[in-house]
Amino acid sequence: NAGVIQTPRHKVTGKGQEATLWCEPISGHSAVFWYRQTIVQGLEFLTYFRNQAPIDDSGMPKERFSAQMPNQSHSTLKIQSTQPQDSAVYLCASSLAGLGPYEQYFGPGTRLTVL
Amino acid sequence: GDSVTQTEGLVTLTEGLPVMLNCTYQTIYSNPFLFWYVQHLNESPRLLLKSFTDNKRTEHQGFHATLHKSSSSFHLQKSSAQLSDSALYYCALSETGSNYQLIWGSGTKLIIKP
């Protein structure tokens, strides 16, 4: 079991550029969560998929952020026109989905730095 | 809506002293699941312990917590702090049959000094 895989581990973009972050959940896990973590704001929920369907994106900034889960083995978080305030560690987590709730397993995160 | 409150943002203790990190919650549901996650420096959060049984002590890796529905609390305790316990601790809430999301507290940074 390789755990949740996130790529890249580090990404540096210039202001206004696009950033795409990838997440591969643990095999068999049908719930995928995206979080953003900063020292100031702590852990912030962004969005959540279950069986590839978007369930809740209430934490996503309405502009510039989007997430997809085209198949059960990966999810992407895309940030268009990145801004310095988008600099953060973006964490992906997966869990089983059933009668739960179940433990969320976190990936190592992608550290995004916007210059 | 549901919420989790961790009143201490930072707790600094001397090695060997007992640890208690506070967690209280609000939910409209009668069967909450409570979790403690720990995040060491440059690592991701990982589950430390969890509970859904009222008034039953749950233990793991020297830490323990008891869910008290009467007071909506799930405080994390350890009898003797170790240097390696220095980390960020998150309390989180979920509900059976919910959409599997966790409601997270703001986190408590625990620093253990020699």
mmCIF file of C-alpha atoms in Angstrom:
data_model
loop_
_atom_site.group_PDB
_atom_site.id
_atom_site.type_symbol
_atom_site.label_atom_id
_atom_site.label_comp_id
_atom_site.label_asym_id
_atom_site.label_seq_id
_atom_site.Cartn_x
_atom_site.Cartn_y
_atom_site.Cartn_z
ATOM 1 C CA ASN A 1 0.000 0.000 0.000
ATOM 2 C CA ALA A 2 1.768 3.103 -1.256
ATOM 3 C CA GLY A 3 -0.486 5.501 0.571
ATOM 4 C CA VAL A 4 -1.914 8.627 -0.976
ATOM 5 C CA ILE A 5 0.379 9.966 -3.679
ATOM 6 C CA GLN A 6 0.621 13.644 -4.485
ATOM 7 C CA THR A 7 2.632 15.210 -7.249
ATOM 8 C CA PRO A 8 4.530 17.409 -7.522
ATOM 9 C CA ARG A 9 5.845 17.717 -3.983
ATOM 10 C CA HIS A 10 6.924 21.283 -4.616
ATOM 11 C CA LYS A 11 5.763 23.754 -7.231
ATOM 12 C CA VAL A 12 6.864 27.314 -7.800
ATOM 13 C CA THR A 13 4.816 29.504 -10.093
ATOM 14 C CA GLY A 14 4.878 33.102 -11.102
ATOM 15 C CA LYS A 15 1.932 35.325 -10.333
ATOM 16 C CA GLY A 16 -0.750 34.789 -12.952
ATOM 17 C CA GLN A 17 0.398 31.342 -14.005
ATOM 18 C CA GLU A 18 -1.622 28.151 -13.718
ATOM 19 C CA ALA A 19 -0.893 25.337 -11.285
ATOM 20 C CA THR A 20 -2.225 21.792 -11.478
ATOM 21 C CA LEU A 21 -1.856 19.509 -8.509
ATOM 22 C CA TRP A 22 -2.344 15.748 -8.709
ATOM 23 C CA CYS A 23 -3.576 13.227 -6.206
ATOM 24 C CA GLU A 24 -3.750 9.447 -6.394
ATOM 25 C CA PRO A 25 -5.885 8.030 -3.570
ATOM 26 C CA ILE A 26 -5.304 4.733 -1.855
ATOM 27 C CA SER A 27 -6.645 1.906 -3.976
ATOM 28 C CA GLY A 28 -10.176 1.038 -2.912
ATOM 29 C CA HIS A 29 -10.840 4.357 -1.262
ATOM 30 C CA SER A 30 -13.821 6.044 -2.816
ATOM 31 C CA ALA A 31 -13.755 9.354 -0.952
ATOM 32 C CA VAL A 32 -11.169 12.008 -1.827
ATOM 33 C CA PHE A 33 -10.704 15.282 -0.001
ATOM 34 C CA TRP A 34 -8.625 18.357 -0.782
ATOM 35 C CA TYR A 35 -7.351 20.699 1.924
ATOM 36 C CA ARG A 36 -5.158 23.763 2.056
ATOM 37 C CA GLN A 37 -2.867 24.390 4.993
ATOM 38 C CA THR A 38 -1.104 27.580 6.001
ATOM 39 C CA ILE A 39 0.407 28.692 9.264
ATOM 40 C CA VAL A 40 -2.093 31.535 9.535
ATOM 41 C CA GLN A 41 -5.296 29.749 8.505
ATOM 42 C CA GLY A 42 -4.477 26.232 9.594
ATOM 43 C CA LEU A 43 -6.199 23.347 7.830
ATOM 44 C CA GLU A 44 -8.922 24.474 5.436
ATOM 45 C CA PHE A 45 -11.321 22.136 3.668
ATOM 46 C CA LEU A 46 -11.598 22.817 -0.048
ATOM 47 C CA THR A 47 -13.606 20.090 -1.751
ATOM 48 C CA TYR A 48 -14.641 16.444 -1.594
ATOM 49 C CA PHE A 49 -15.483 13.661 -4.040
ATOM 50 C CA ARG A 50 -17.228 10.390 -3.409
ATOM 51 C CA ASN A 51 -17.198 7.703 -6.094
ATOM 52 C CA GLN A 52 -15.734 10.364 -8.389
ATOM 53 C CA ALA A 53 -18.754 12.629 -7.992
ATOM 54 C CA PRO A 54 -18.290 16.089 -6.496
ATOM 55 C CA ILE A 55 -20.133 16.206 -3.198
ATOM 56 C CA ASP A 56 -19.137 19.441 -1.523
ATOM 57 C CA ASP A 57 -16.997 22.281 -2.836
ATOM 58 C CA SER A 58 -18.029 24.805 -0.226
ATOM 59 C CA GLY A 59 -14.430 25.538 0.705
ATOM 60 C CA MET A 60 -13.239 26.266 -2.793
ATOM 61 C CA PRO A 61 -12.608 29.880 -3.729
ATOM 62 C CA LYS A 62 -15.232 30.463 -6.400
ATOM 63 C CA GLU A 63 -12.882 31.995 -8.857
ATOM 64 C CA ARG A 64 -9.701 30.433 -10.179
ATOM 65 C CA PHE A 65 -9.973 27.109 -8.289
ATOM 66 C CA SER A 66 -11.405 23.937 -9.761
ATOM 67 C CA ALA A 67 -11.153 20.243 -8.976
ATOM 68 C CA GLN A 68 -11.912 17.132 -10.920
ATOM 69 C CA MET A 69 -11.853 13.413 -10.446
ATOM 70 C CA PRO A 70 -11.985 11.869 -13.902
ATOM 71 C CA ASN A 71 -11.435 8.330 -12.638
ATOM 72 C CA GLN A 72 -11.145 6.480 -9.350
ATOM 73 C CA SER A 73 -7.369 6.595 -9.378
ATOM 74 C CA HIS A 74 -6.695 10.283 -9.529
ATOM 75 C CA SER A 75 -7.980 13.738 -8.769
ATOM 76 C CA THR A 76 -6.644 17.128 -9.815
ATOM 77 C CA LEU A 77 -6.819 20.565 -8.271
ATOM 78 C CA LYS A 78 -6.269 23.387 -10.717
ATOM 79 C CA ILE A 79 -5.556 26.968 -9.762
ATOM 80 C CA GLN A 80 -5.746 29.492 -12.551
ATOM 81 C CA SER A 81 -3.986 32.833 -12.440
ATOM 82 C CA THR A 82 -2.174 31.999 -9.216
ATOM 83 C CA GLN A 83 -1.732 34.741 -6.658
ATOM 84 C CA PRO A 84 0.774 35.022 -3.793
ATOM 85 C CA GLN A 85 -2.011 34.346 -1.291
ATOM 86 C CA ASP A 86 -2.471 30.920 -2.886
ATOM 87 C CA SER A 87 0.910 29.899 -1.478
ATOM 88 C CA ALA A 88 0.228 27.000 0.869
ATOM 89 C CA VAL A 89 0.579 23.262 1.310
ATOM 90 C CA TYR A 90 -2.226 21.506 -0.521
ATOM 91 C CA LEU A 91 -3.139 18.201 1.034
ATOM 92 C CA CYS A 92 -5.125 15.398 -0.493
ATOM 93 C CA ALA A 93 -6.704 12.724 1.684
ATOM 94 C CA SER A 94 -8.684 9.603 0.925
ATOM 95 C CA SER A 95 -10.918 7.315 2.904
ATOM 96 C CA LEU A 96 -13.309 4.465 2.560
ATOM 97 C CA ALA A 97 -16.921 5.436 2.095
ATOM 98 C CA GLY A 98 -19.623 3.252 3.479
ATOM 99 C CA LEU A 99 -21.307 3.118 6.829
ATOM 100 C CA GLY A 100 -18.387 5.146 8.202
ATOM 101 C CA PRO A 101 -17.192 7.684 9.075
ATOM 102 C CA TYR A 102 -13.720 6.443 8.354
ATOM 103 C CA GLU A 103 -10.222 7.658 8.956
ATOM 104 C CA GLN A 104 -8.822 10.001 6.361
ATOM 105 C CA TYR A 105 -5.344 9.156 5.112
ATOM 106 C CA PHE A 106 -3.328 12.143 3.995
ATOM 107 C CA GLY A 107 -0.797 12.399 1.239
ATOM 108 C CA PRO A 108 2.536 14.202 1.716
ATOM 109 C CA GLY A 109 1.154 17.393 0.258
ATOM 110 C CA THR A 110 2.194 19.755 -2.506
ATOM 111 C CA ARG A 111 3.906 22.919 -1.371
ATOM 112 C CA LEU A 112 2.863 25.668 -3.765
ATOM 113 C CA THR A 113 4.869 28.870 -3.795
ATOM 114 C CA VAL A 114 3.608 31.758 -5.899
ATOM 115 C CA LEU A 115 6.208 34.424 -6.504
ATOM 116 C CA GLY B 1 -23.747 24.040 11.675
ATOM 117 C CA ASP B 2 -21.370 21.617 13.294
ATOM 118 C CA SER B 3 -18.204 23.021 14.836
ATOM 119 C CA VAL B 4 -15.146 21.985 16.824
ATOM 120 C CA THR B 5 -13.385 24.254 19.279
ATOM 121 C CA GLN B 6 -9.820 23.899 20.436
ATOM 122 C CA THR B 7 -9.273 26.710 22.875
ATOM 123 C CA GLU B 8 -5.500 26.573 23.086
ATOM 124 C CA GLY B 9 -3.552 27.592 20.057
ATOM 125 C CA LEU B 10 -0.238 26.880 21.732
ATOM 126 C CA VAL B 11 0.637 24.730 24.714
ATOM 127 C CA THR B 12 4.180 24.651 26.061
ATOM 128 C CA LEU B 13 5.111 22.046 28.646
ATOM 129 C CA THR B 14 8.178 20.627 30.283
ATOM 130 C CA GLU B 15 9.053 17.016 29.557
ATOM 131 C CA GLY B 16 7.514 14.625 32.045
ATOM 132 C CA LEU B 17 4.505 16.756 32.894
ATOM 133 C CA PRO B 18 0.967 15.665 31.986
ATOM 134 C CA VAL B 19 -0.619 16.804 28.757
ATOM 135 C CA MET B 20 -4.213 17.871 28.282
ATOM 136 C CA LEU B 21 -5.466 19.416 25.077
ATOM 137 C CA ASN B 22 -9.041 20.598 25.038
ATOM 138 C CA CYS B 23 -11.637 19.793 22.418
ATOM 139 C CA THR B 24 -15.323 20.605 22.528
ATOM 140 C CA TYR B 25 -17.828 20.292 19.752
ATOM 141 C CA GLN B 26 -21.280 21.299 18.637
ATOM 142 C CA THR B 27 -23.492 19.114 16.492
ATOM 143 C CA ILE B 28 -27.168 18.599 15.923
ATOM 144 C CA TYR B 29 -26.636 14.872 15.505
ATOM 145 C CA SER B 30 -26.806 12.398 18.349
ATOM 146 C CA ASN B 31 -24.048 10.024 17.194
ATOM 147 C CA PRO B 32 -20.877 11.992 16.628
ATOM 148 C CA PHE B 33 -17.511 10.451 15.839
ATOM 149 C CA LEU B 34 -14.556 12.311 17.306
ATOM 150 C CA PHE B 35 -10.995 12.095 16.088
ATOM 151 C CA TRP B 36 -7.587 13.359 17.146
ATOM 152 C CA TYR B 37 -5.014 13.786 14.405
ATOM 153 C CA VAL B 38 -1.356 14.575 14.998
ATOM 154 C CA GLN B 39 0.933 16.382 12.574
ATOM 155 C CA HIS B 40 4.663 16.417 13.185
ATOM 156 C CA LEU B 41 6.881 19.004 11.546
ATOM 157 C CA ASN B 42 7.151 18.541 7.787
ATOM 158 C CA GLU B 43 4.711 15.656 7.868
ATOM 159 C CA SER B 44 1.038 15.244 7.076
ATOM 160 C CA PRO B 45 -1.717 14.750 9.635
ATOM 161 C CA ARG B 46 -2.270 11.171 10.730
ATOM 162 C CA LEU B 47 -4.898 9.637 12.942
ATOM 163 C CA LEU B 48 -3.944 9.379 16.605
ATOM 164 C CA LEU B 49 -7.200 8.058 18.037
ATOM 165 C CA LYS B 50 -10.931 8.066 17.499
ATOM 166 C CA SER B 51 -14.120 7.312 19.389
ATOM 167 C CA PHE B 52 -17.864 7.200 19.046
ATOM 168 C CA THR B 53 -18.738 5.495 22.323
ATOM 169 C CA ASP B 54 -19.945 7.720 25.120
ATOM 170 C CA ASN B 55 -17.868 7.631 28.295
ATOM 171 C CA LYS B 56 -15.417 5.022 27.001
ATOM 172 C CA ARG B 57 -11.674 5.741 27.219
ATOM 173 C CA THR B 58 -9.761 5.288 23.973
ATOM 174 C CA GLU B 59 -5.983 4.897 24.058
ATOM 175 C CA HIS B 60 -3.195 4.866 21.520
ATOM 176 C CA GLN B 61 0.535 5.515 21.682
ATOM 177 C CA GLY B 62 0.334 6.681 25.273
ATOM 178 C CA PHE B 63 -2.422 9.186 24.600
ATOM 179 C CA HIS B 64 -6.014 8.757 25.697
ATOM 180 C CA ALA B 65 -9.316 10.522 25.306
ATOM 181 C CA THR B 66 -12.880 9.935 26.426
ATOM 182 C CA LEU B 67 -15.926 11.103 24.520
ATOM 183 C CA HIS B 68 -18.374 12.782 26.880
ATOM 184 C CA LYS B 69 -21.601 13.534 25.075
ATOM 185 C CA SER B 70 -23.042 15.224 28.159
ATOM 186 C CA SER B 71 -20.402 17.940 27.928
ATOM 187 C CA SER B 72 -19.677 17.619 24.191
ATOM 188 C CA SER B 73 -16.009 17.107 24.902
ATOM 189 C CA PHE B 74 -13.172 14.899 23.699
ATOM 190 C CA HIS B 75 -10.037 16.104 25.478
ATOM 191 C CA LEU B 76 -6.675 14.535 24.657
ATOM 192 C CA GLN B 77 -4.473 13.507 27.558
ATOM 193 C CA LYS B 78 -1.154 11.914 28.275
ATOM 194 C CA SER B 79 0.304 11.246 31.688
ATOM 195 C CA SER B 80 3.889 12.222 30.902
ATOM 196 C CA ALA B 81 4.964 14.368 27.967
ATOM 197 C CA GLN B 82 7.916 13.378 25.819
ATOM 198 C CA LEU B 83 10.007 15.588 23.569
ATOM 199 C CA SER B 84 8.727 13.614 20.581
ATOM 200 C CA ASP B 85 5.156 14.656 21.380
ATOM 201 C CA SER B 86 5.894 18.131 20.075
ATOM 202 C CA ALA B 87 3.521 18.496 17.146
ATOM 203 C CA LEU B 88 0.302 20.062 15.915
ATOM 204 C CA TYR B 89 -2.832 18.323 17.173
ATOM 205 C CA TYR B 90 -6.203 18.576 15.475
ATOM 206 C CA CYS B 91 -9.553 17.508 16.882
ATOM 207 C CA ALA B 92 -12.193 16.610 14.292
ATOM 208 C CA LEU B 93 -15.851 15.648 14.220
ATOM 209 C CA SER B 94 -17.946 13.532 11.921
ATOM 210 C CA GLU B 95 -21.332 11.949 12.064
ATOM 211 C CA THR B 96 -22.495 8.469 11.168
ATOM 212 C CA GLY B 97 -24.358 8.516 7.921
ATOM 213 C CA SER B 98 -23.094 11.967 7.050
ATOM 214 C CA ASN B 99 -21.253 12.771 3.881
ATOM 215 C CA TYR B 100 -18.008 11.567 5.461
ATOM 216 C CA GLN B 101 -16.537 14.997 5.860
ATOM 217 C CA LEU B 102 -14.613 15.874 8.970
ATOM 218 C CA ILE B 103 -15.217 19.159 10.744
ATOM 219 C CA TRP B 104 -11.806 20.273 11.970
ATOM 220 C CA GLY B 105 -10.772 22.309 14.953
ATOM 221 C CA SER B 106 -8.205 25.059 14.547
ATOM 222 C CA GLY B 107 -5.419 22.932 15.967
ATOM 223 C CA THR B 108 -3.220 23.116 19.058
ATOM 224 C CA LYS B 109 0.520 23.359 18.737
ATOM 225 C CA LEU B 110 2.192 21.404 21.522
ATOM 226 C CA ILE B 111 5.800 22.181 22.362
ATOM 227 C CA ILE B 112 7.603 20.005 24.874
ATOM 228 C CA LYS B 113 10.770 21.450 26.406
ATOM 229 C CA PRO B 114 13.540 19.541 28.171
#
